[in-house]
Amino acid sequence: MLISCTWLNELLVGAPISVGPQGQGLDAAAVARHLTGLGLEVEGITHFDLPGVIVGEIREVVDHAESKKLHVVQLFDGQQVLQVVCGANNLPPPGGKVAFAPVGTTLPNGITLGVRELRGVVSNGMICSEDELGLGNDHDGIVILPSEWPAGALLVDLVPGIRDSVIEIGVTPNRPDALGHIG
């Protein structure tokens, strides 16, 4: 059974609160200790967070001169326009918003982004897919965000549930009450 601390906090307190290593609300380790005290086996705690991933606004898209699949994107990060090389086939037109990880961001897979040259063109960060952000299994295209979101805003502030702690418990046959958040 997987227990979302964000959901649990909403059930107990009644208001959505960010949960996680830097979040507020329930402390996952304390909840895990309490569950262990109730006779449930806590198998692990996983923390989810996307620090540094922001909303980027597409300003211009041109095909890469040295590749049929790559595009050179001019992207506004809320402060400046950056050049980013992207291979996605679902880039929105200028004015569209995307999930952008600037240089220095560490992705959930542990990779820290730096300035990179792709076929002779410098890329200052990465326009991300669900898979790269650890939000799902879709890696065929990038995450397209609502057009009203402001460029430069942190994704964790706009998308509920991106910052969470999930407690995994092993439920034995004699504890059907532990098969849901309310139980």
PDB file of C-alpha atoms in Angstrom:
ATOM      1  CA  MET A   1       0.000   0.000   0.000  1.00  0.00           C
ATOM      2  CA  LEU A   2       1.322   3.415  -0.936  1.00  0.00           C
ATOM      3  CA  ILE A   3       0.375   6.339   1.305  1.00  0.00           C
ATOM      4  CA  SER A   4       0.696   9.872  -0.057  1.00  0.00           C
ATOM      5  CA  CYS A   5       1.535  12.283   2.759  1.00  0.00           C
ATOM      6  CA  THR A   6      -0.111  15.091   0.759  1.00  0.00           C
ATOM      7  CA  TRP A   7      -3.398  13.158   0.592  1.00  0.00           C
ATOM      8  CA  LEU A   8      -3.100  12.076   4.218  1.00  0.00           C
ATOM      9  CA  ASN A   9      -2.522  15.685   5.275  1.00  0.00           C
ATOM     10  CA  GLU A  10      -5.630  16.805   3.337  1.00  0.00           C
ATOM     11  CA  LEU A  11      -7.708  14.095   5.026  1.00  0.00           C
ATOM     12  CA  LEU A  12      -6.462  14.962   8.520  1.00  0.00           C
ATOM     13  CA  VAL A  13      -6.147  18.738   8.304  1.00  0.00           C
ATOM     14  CA  GLY A  14      -8.573  19.479   5.470  1.00  0.00           C
ATOM     15  CA  ALA A  15      -6.324  21.814   3.499  1.00  0.00           C
ATOM     16  CA  PRO A  16      -3.738  21.032   0.822  1.00  0.00           C
ATOM     17  CA  ILE A  17      -0.202  21.579   2.089  1.00  0.00           C
ATOM     18  CA  SER A  18       3.055  20.759   0.312  1.00  0.00           C
ATOM     19  CA  VAL A  19       4.806  17.786   1.825  1.00  0.00           C
ATOM     20  CA  GLY A  20       8.366  16.668   1.290  1.00  0.00           C
ATOM     21  CA  PRO A  21      11.933  17.267   2.360  1.00  0.00           C
ATOM     22  CA  GLN A  22      11.523  21.072   2.212  1.00  0.00           C
ATOM     23  CA  GLY A  23       7.726  21.127   2.411  1.00  0.00           C
ATOM     24  CA  GLN A  24       5.389  21.781   5.258  1.00  0.00           C
ATOM     25  CA  GLY A  25       2.770  19.528   6.796  1.00  0.00           C
ATOM     26  CA  LEU A  26       3.184  15.958   7.935  1.00  0.00           C
ATOM     27  CA  ASP A  27       6.667  14.598   8.546  1.00  0.00           C
ATOM     28  CA  ALA A  28       6.863  11.307   6.614  1.00  0.00           C
ATOM     29  CA  ALA A  29       9.415   9.799   9.006  1.00  0.00           C
ATOM     30  CA  ALA A  30       7.177  10.545  12.009  1.00  0.00           C
ATOM     31  CA  VAL A  31       4.146   9.050  10.235  1.00  0.00           C
ATOM     32  CA  ALA A  32       6.228   5.951   9.377  1.00  0.00           C
ATOM     33  CA  ARG A  33       7.272   5.556  13.042  1.00  0.00           C
ATOM     34  CA  HIS A  34       3.632   5.877  14.115  1.00  0.00           C
ATOM     35  CA  LEU A  35       2.501   3.268  11.562  1.00  0.00           C
ATOM     36  CA  THR A  36       5.233   0.906  12.745  1.00  0.00           C
ATOM     37  CA  GLY A  37       3.990   1.418  16.302  1.00  0.00           C
ATOM     38  CA  LEU A  38       0.514   0.363  15.128  1.00  0.00           C
ATOM     39  CA  GLY A  39       1.946  -2.937  13.867  1.00  0.00           C
ATOM     40  CA  LEU A  40       2.276  -2.092  10.175  1.00  0.00           C
ATOM     41  CA  GLU A  41       5.487  -2.848   8.308  1.00  0.00           C
ATOM     42  CA  VAL A  42       6.928   0.261   6.653  1.00  0.00           C
ATOM     43  CA  GLU A  43       8.947  -0.881   3.650  1.00  0.00           C
ATOM     44  CA  GLY A  44      10.236   2.526   2.561  1.00  0.00           C
ATOM     45  CA  ILE A  45       9.694   6.248   2.072  1.00  0.00           C
ATOM     46  CA  THR A  46      10.143   7.944  -1.296  1.00  0.00           C
ATOM     47  CA  HIS A  47      10.394  11.731  -1.591  1.00  0.00           C
ATOM     48  CA  PHE A  48       9.295  13.467  -4.813  1.00  0.00           C
ATOM     49  CA  ASP A  49      10.368  16.992  -5.666  1.00  0.00           C
ATOM     50  CA  LEU A  50      11.378  18.999  -8.732  1.00  0.00           C
ATOM     51  CA  PRO A  51      13.444  21.893  -7.417  1.00  0.00           C
ATOM     52  CA  GLY A  52      14.560  24.266 -10.123  1.00  0.00           C
ATOM     53  CA  VAL A  53      12.166  23.138 -12.876  1.00  0.00           C
ATOM     54  CA  ILE A  54      10.316  26.212 -14.122  1.00  0.00           C
ATOM     55  CA  VAL A  55       7.774  27.366 -16.670  1.00  0.00           C
ATOM     56  CA  GLY A  56       9.481  28.366 -19.907  1.00  0.00           C
ATOM     57  CA  GLU A  57       7.871  30.372 -22.698  1.00  0.00           C
ATOM     58  CA  ILE A  58       8.693  29.483 -26.290  1.00  0.00           C
ATOM     59  CA  ARG A  59       9.717  32.603 -28.249  1.00  0.00           C
ATOM     60  CA  GLU A  60      11.018  31.068 -31.483  1.00  0.00           C
ATOM     61  CA  VAL A  61      11.595  27.606 -32.965  1.00  0.00           C
ATOM     62  CA  VAL A  62      13.842  26.898 -35.967  1.00  0.00           C
ATOM     63  CA  ASP A  63      15.098  23.617 -37.362  1.00  0.00           C
ATOM     64  CA  HIS A  64      18.658  22.670 -36.449  1.00  0.00           C
ATOM     65  CA  ALA A  65      20.925  23.111 -39.475  1.00  0.00           C
ATOM     66  CA  GLU A  66      22.822  19.848 -38.820  1.00  0.00           C
ATOM     67  CA  SER A  67      19.901  17.566 -37.857  1.00  0.00           C
ATOM     68  CA  LYS A  68      16.500  16.635 -39.221  1.00  0.00           C
ATOM     69  CA  LYS A  69      15.117  15.828 -35.743  1.00  0.00           C
ATOM     70  CA  LEU A  70      16.509  18.647 -33.594  1.00  0.00           C
ATOM     71  CA  HIS A  71      15.149  22.179 -33.161  1.00  0.00           C
ATOM     72  CA  VAL A  72      16.824  25.324 -31.846  1.00  0.00           C
ATOM     73  CA  VAL A  73      14.441  27.053 -29.441  1.00  0.00           C
ATOM     74  CA  GLN A  74      14.600  30.579 -28.069  1.00  0.00           C
ATOM     75  CA  LEU A  75      13.019  30.242 -24.623  1.00  0.00           C
ATOM     76  CA  PHE A  76      12.137  32.946 -22.077  1.00  0.00           C
ATOM     77  CA  ASP A  77      12.773  31.778 -18.491  1.00  0.00           C
ATOM     78  CA  GLY A  78      11.148  34.755 -16.782  1.00  0.00           C
ATOM     79  CA  GLN A  79      14.359  36.796 -16.783  1.00  0.00           C
ATOM     80  CA  GLN A  80      16.155  36.261 -20.069  1.00  0.00           C
ATOM     81  CA  VAL A  81      15.894  34.504 -23.421  1.00  0.00           C
ATOM     82  CA  LEU A  82      17.985  31.333 -23.617  1.00  0.00           C
ATOM     83  CA  GLN A  83      18.884  29.084 -26.522  1.00  0.00           C
ATOM     84  CA  VAL A  84      17.879  25.438 -26.008  1.00  0.00           C
ATOM     85  CA  VAL A  85      18.238  22.488 -28.385  1.00  0.00           C
ATOM     86  CA  CYS A  86      15.235  20.142 -28.299  1.00  0.00           C
ATOM     87  CA  GLY A  87      14.346  16.980 -30.203  1.00  0.00           C
ATOM     88  CA  ALA A  88      10.646  16.810 -29.307  1.00  0.00           C
ATOM     89  CA  ASN A  89       8.111  16.788 -32.106  1.00  0.00           C
ATOM     90  CA  ASN A  90       5.345  18.444 -30.059  1.00  0.00           C
ATOM     91  CA  LEU A  91       6.885  21.859 -29.392  1.00  0.00           C
ATOM     92  CA  PRO A  92       4.146  24.470 -29.041  1.00  0.00           C
ATOM     93  CA  PRO A  93       4.162  27.594 -31.222  1.00  0.00           C
ATOM     94  CA  PRO A  94       5.662  30.848 -29.903  1.00  0.00           C
ATOM     95  CA  GLY A  95       3.911  31.906 -26.713  1.00  0.00           C
ATOM     96  CA  GLY A  96       3.415  28.283 -25.590  1.00  0.00           C
ATOM     97  CA  LYS A  97       4.596  27.205 -22.145  1.00  0.00           C
ATOM     98  CA  VAL A  98       6.760  24.162 -21.362  1.00  0.00           C
ATOM     99  CA  ALA A  99       8.496  22.509 -18.413  1.00  0.00           C
ATOM    100  CA  PHE A 100      12.085  23.793 -18.479  1.00  0.00           C
ATOM    101  CA  ALA A 101      15.075  22.669 -16.425  1.00  0.00           C
ATOM    102  CA  PRO A 102      17.764  25.377 -16.554  1.00  0.00           C
ATOM    103  CA  VAL A 103      21.494  24.799 -16.204  1.00  0.00           C
ATOM    104  CA  GLY A 104      22.290  23.615 -12.670  1.00  0.00           C
ATOM    105  CA  THR A 105      19.009  21.718 -12.172  1.00  0.00           C
ATOM    106  CA  THR A 106      19.287  18.138 -10.933  1.00  0.00           C
ATOM    107  CA  LEU A 107      16.669  15.855 -12.495  1.00  0.00           C
ATOM    108  CA  PRO A 108      15.048  12.958 -10.590  1.00  0.00           C
ATOM    109  CA  ASN A 109      17.404  10.499 -12.328  1.00  0.00           C
ATOM    110  CA  GLY A 110      20.350  12.260 -10.628  1.00  0.00           C
ATOM    111  CA  ILE A 111      21.716  14.065 -13.700  1.00  0.00           C
ATOM    112  CA  THR A 112      22.698  17.696 -13.107  1.00  0.00           C
ATOM    113  CA  LEU A 113      22.299  19.783 -16.247  1.00  0.00           C
ATOM    114  CA  GLY A 114      25.095  21.899 -17.640  1.00  0.00           C
ATOM    115  CA  VAL A 115      25.660  23.913 -20.782  1.00  0.00           C
ATOM    116  CA  ARG A 116      25.903  21.385 -23.592  1.00  0.00           C
ATOM    117  CA  GLU A 117      26.738  21.564 -27.268  1.00  0.00           C
ATOM    118  CA  LEU A 118      24.587  19.481 -29.625  1.00  0.00           C
ATOM    119  CA  ARG A 119      25.882  19.255 -33.182  1.00  0.00           C
ATOM    120  CA  GLY A 120      27.585  22.618 -32.944  1.00  0.00           C
ATOM    121  CA  VAL A 121      24.765  24.514 -31.205  1.00  0.00           C
ATOM    122  CA  VAL A 122      24.891  25.425 -27.503  1.00  0.00           C
ATOM    123  CA  SER A 123      21.948  24.329 -25.338  1.00  0.00           C
ATOM    124  CA  ASN A 124      21.357  26.120 -22.015  1.00  0.00           C
ATOM    125  CA  GLY A 125      19.194  23.609 -20.176  1.00  0.00           C
ATOM    126  CA  MET A 126      16.508  21.168 -21.178  1.00  0.00           C
ATOM    127  CA  ILE A 127      12.844  21.229 -22.166  1.00  0.00           C
ATOM    128  CA  CYS A 128      11.522  18.152 -20.350  1.00  0.00           C
ATOM    129  CA  SER A 129       9.187  15.225 -20.919  1.00  0.00           C
ATOM    130  CA  GLU A 130       7.095  13.492 -18.227  1.00  0.00           C
ATOM    131  CA  ASP A 131       9.615  10.659 -18.089  1.00  0.00           C
ATOM    132  CA  GLU A 132      12.583  12.994 -17.555  1.00  0.00           C
ATOM    133  CA  LEU A 133      10.755  14.698 -14.667  1.00  0.00           C
ATOM    134  CA  GLY A 134       9.682  11.411 -13.070  1.00  0.00           C
ATOM    135  CA  LEU A 135       5.998  12.318 -13.517  1.00  0.00           C
ATOM    136  CA  GLY A 136       5.056   9.451 -15.830  1.00  0.00           C
ATOM    137  CA  ASN A 137       6.312   7.092 -18.508  1.00  0.00           C
ATOM    138  CA  ASP A 138       5.676   9.306 -21.544  1.00  0.00           C
ATOM    139  CA  HIS A 139       8.950  10.231 -23.226  1.00  0.00           C
ATOM    140  CA  ASP A 140       7.586  10.791 -26.735  1.00  0.00           C
ATOM    141  CA  GLY A 141       7.104  14.522 -26.252  1.00  0.00           C
ATOM    142  CA  ILE A 142       7.648  17.364 -23.842  1.00  0.00           C
ATOM    143  CA  VAL A 143       5.307  18.572 -21.089  1.00  0.00           C
ATOM    144  CA  ILE A 144       3.151  21.417 -22.401  1.00  0.00           C
ATOM    145  CA  LEU A 145       1.790  23.699 -19.693  1.00  0.00           C
ATOM    146  CA  PRO A 146      -1.222  26.050 -19.551  1.00  0.00           C
ATOM    147  CA  SER A 147      -0.580  29.257 -21.481  1.00  0.00           C
ATOM    148  CA  GLU A 148      -1.696  31.485 -18.574  1.00  0.00           C
ATOM    149  CA  TRP A 149       1.120  30.286 -16.297  1.00  0.00           C
ATOM    150  CA  PRO A 150       3.861  32.917 -15.910  1.00  0.00           C
ATOM    151  CA  ALA A 151       7.296  32.243 -17.368  1.00  0.00           C
ATOM    152  CA  GLY A 152       9.858  31.656 -14.632  1.00  0.00           C
ATOM    153  CA  ALA A 153       7.383  30.302 -12.059  1.00  0.00           C
ATOM    154  CA  LEU A 154       8.478  27.154 -10.226  1.00  0.00           C
ATOM    155  CA  LEU A 155       6.571  24.059 -11.328  1.00  0.00           C
ATOM    156  CA  VAL A 156       6.288  22.811  -7.713  1.00  0.00           C
ATOM    157  CA  ASP A 157       4.296  25.946  -6.852  1.00  0.00           C
ATOM    158  CA  LEU A 158       1.810  25.421  -9.694  1.00  0.00           C
ATOM    159  CA  VAL A 159       1.256  21.649  -9.855  1.00  0.00           C
ATOM    160  CA  PRO A 160      -0.233  20.023  -6.752  1.00  0.00           C
ATOM    161  CA  GLY A 161       1.362  16.742  -5.782  1.00  0.00           C
ATOM    162  CA  ILE A 162       4.741  17.218  -7.443  1.00  0.00           C
ATOM    163  CA  ARG A 163       6.276  17.690  -4.005  1.00  0.00           C
ATOM    164  CA  ASP A 164       5.221  14.718  -1.879  1.00  0.00           C
ATOM    165  CA  SER A 165       6.476  11.909   0.316  1.00  0.00           C
ATOM    166  CA  VAL A 166       5.063   8.435  -0.249  1.00  0.00           C
ATOM    167  CA  ILE A 167       5.214   5.792   2.464  1.00  0.00           C
ATOM    168  CA  GLU A 168       5.101   2.159   1.351  1.00  0.00           C
ATOM    169  CA  ILE A 169       3.671  -0.319   3.826  1.00  0.00           C
ATOM    170  CA  GLY A 170       3.368  -4.079   3.568  1.00  0.00           C
ATOM    171  CA  VAL A 171      -0.235  -4.984   4.372  1.00  0.00           C
ATOM    172  CA  THR A 172      -0.791  -8.414   5.911  1.00  0.00           C
ATOM    173  CA  PRO A 173      -4.086 -10.326   5.425  1.00  0.00           C
ATOM    174  CA  ASN A 174      -5.205  -9.523   8.988  1.00  0.00           C
ATOM    175  CA  ARG A 175      -5.063  -5.737   8.403  1.00  0.00           C
ATOM    176  CA  PRO A 176      -7.630  -4.861   5.698  1.00  0.00           C
ATOM    177  CA  ASP A 177      -8.084  -1.501   7.465  1.00  0.00           C
ATOM    178  CA  ALA A 178      -4.673  -0.503   6.089  1.00  0.00           C
ATOM    179  CA  LEU A 179      -5.734  -0.805   2.444  1.00  0.00           C
ATOM    180  CA  GLY A 180      -6.721   2.840   2.077  1.00  0.00           C
ATOM    181  CA  HIS A 181      -5.875   6.330   3.307  1.00  0.00           C
ATOM    182  CA  ILE A 182      -8.996   6.594   5.456  1.00  0.00           C
ATOM    183  CA  GLY A 183      -8.520   3.210   7.169  1.00  0.00           C
TER     184      GLY A 183
END
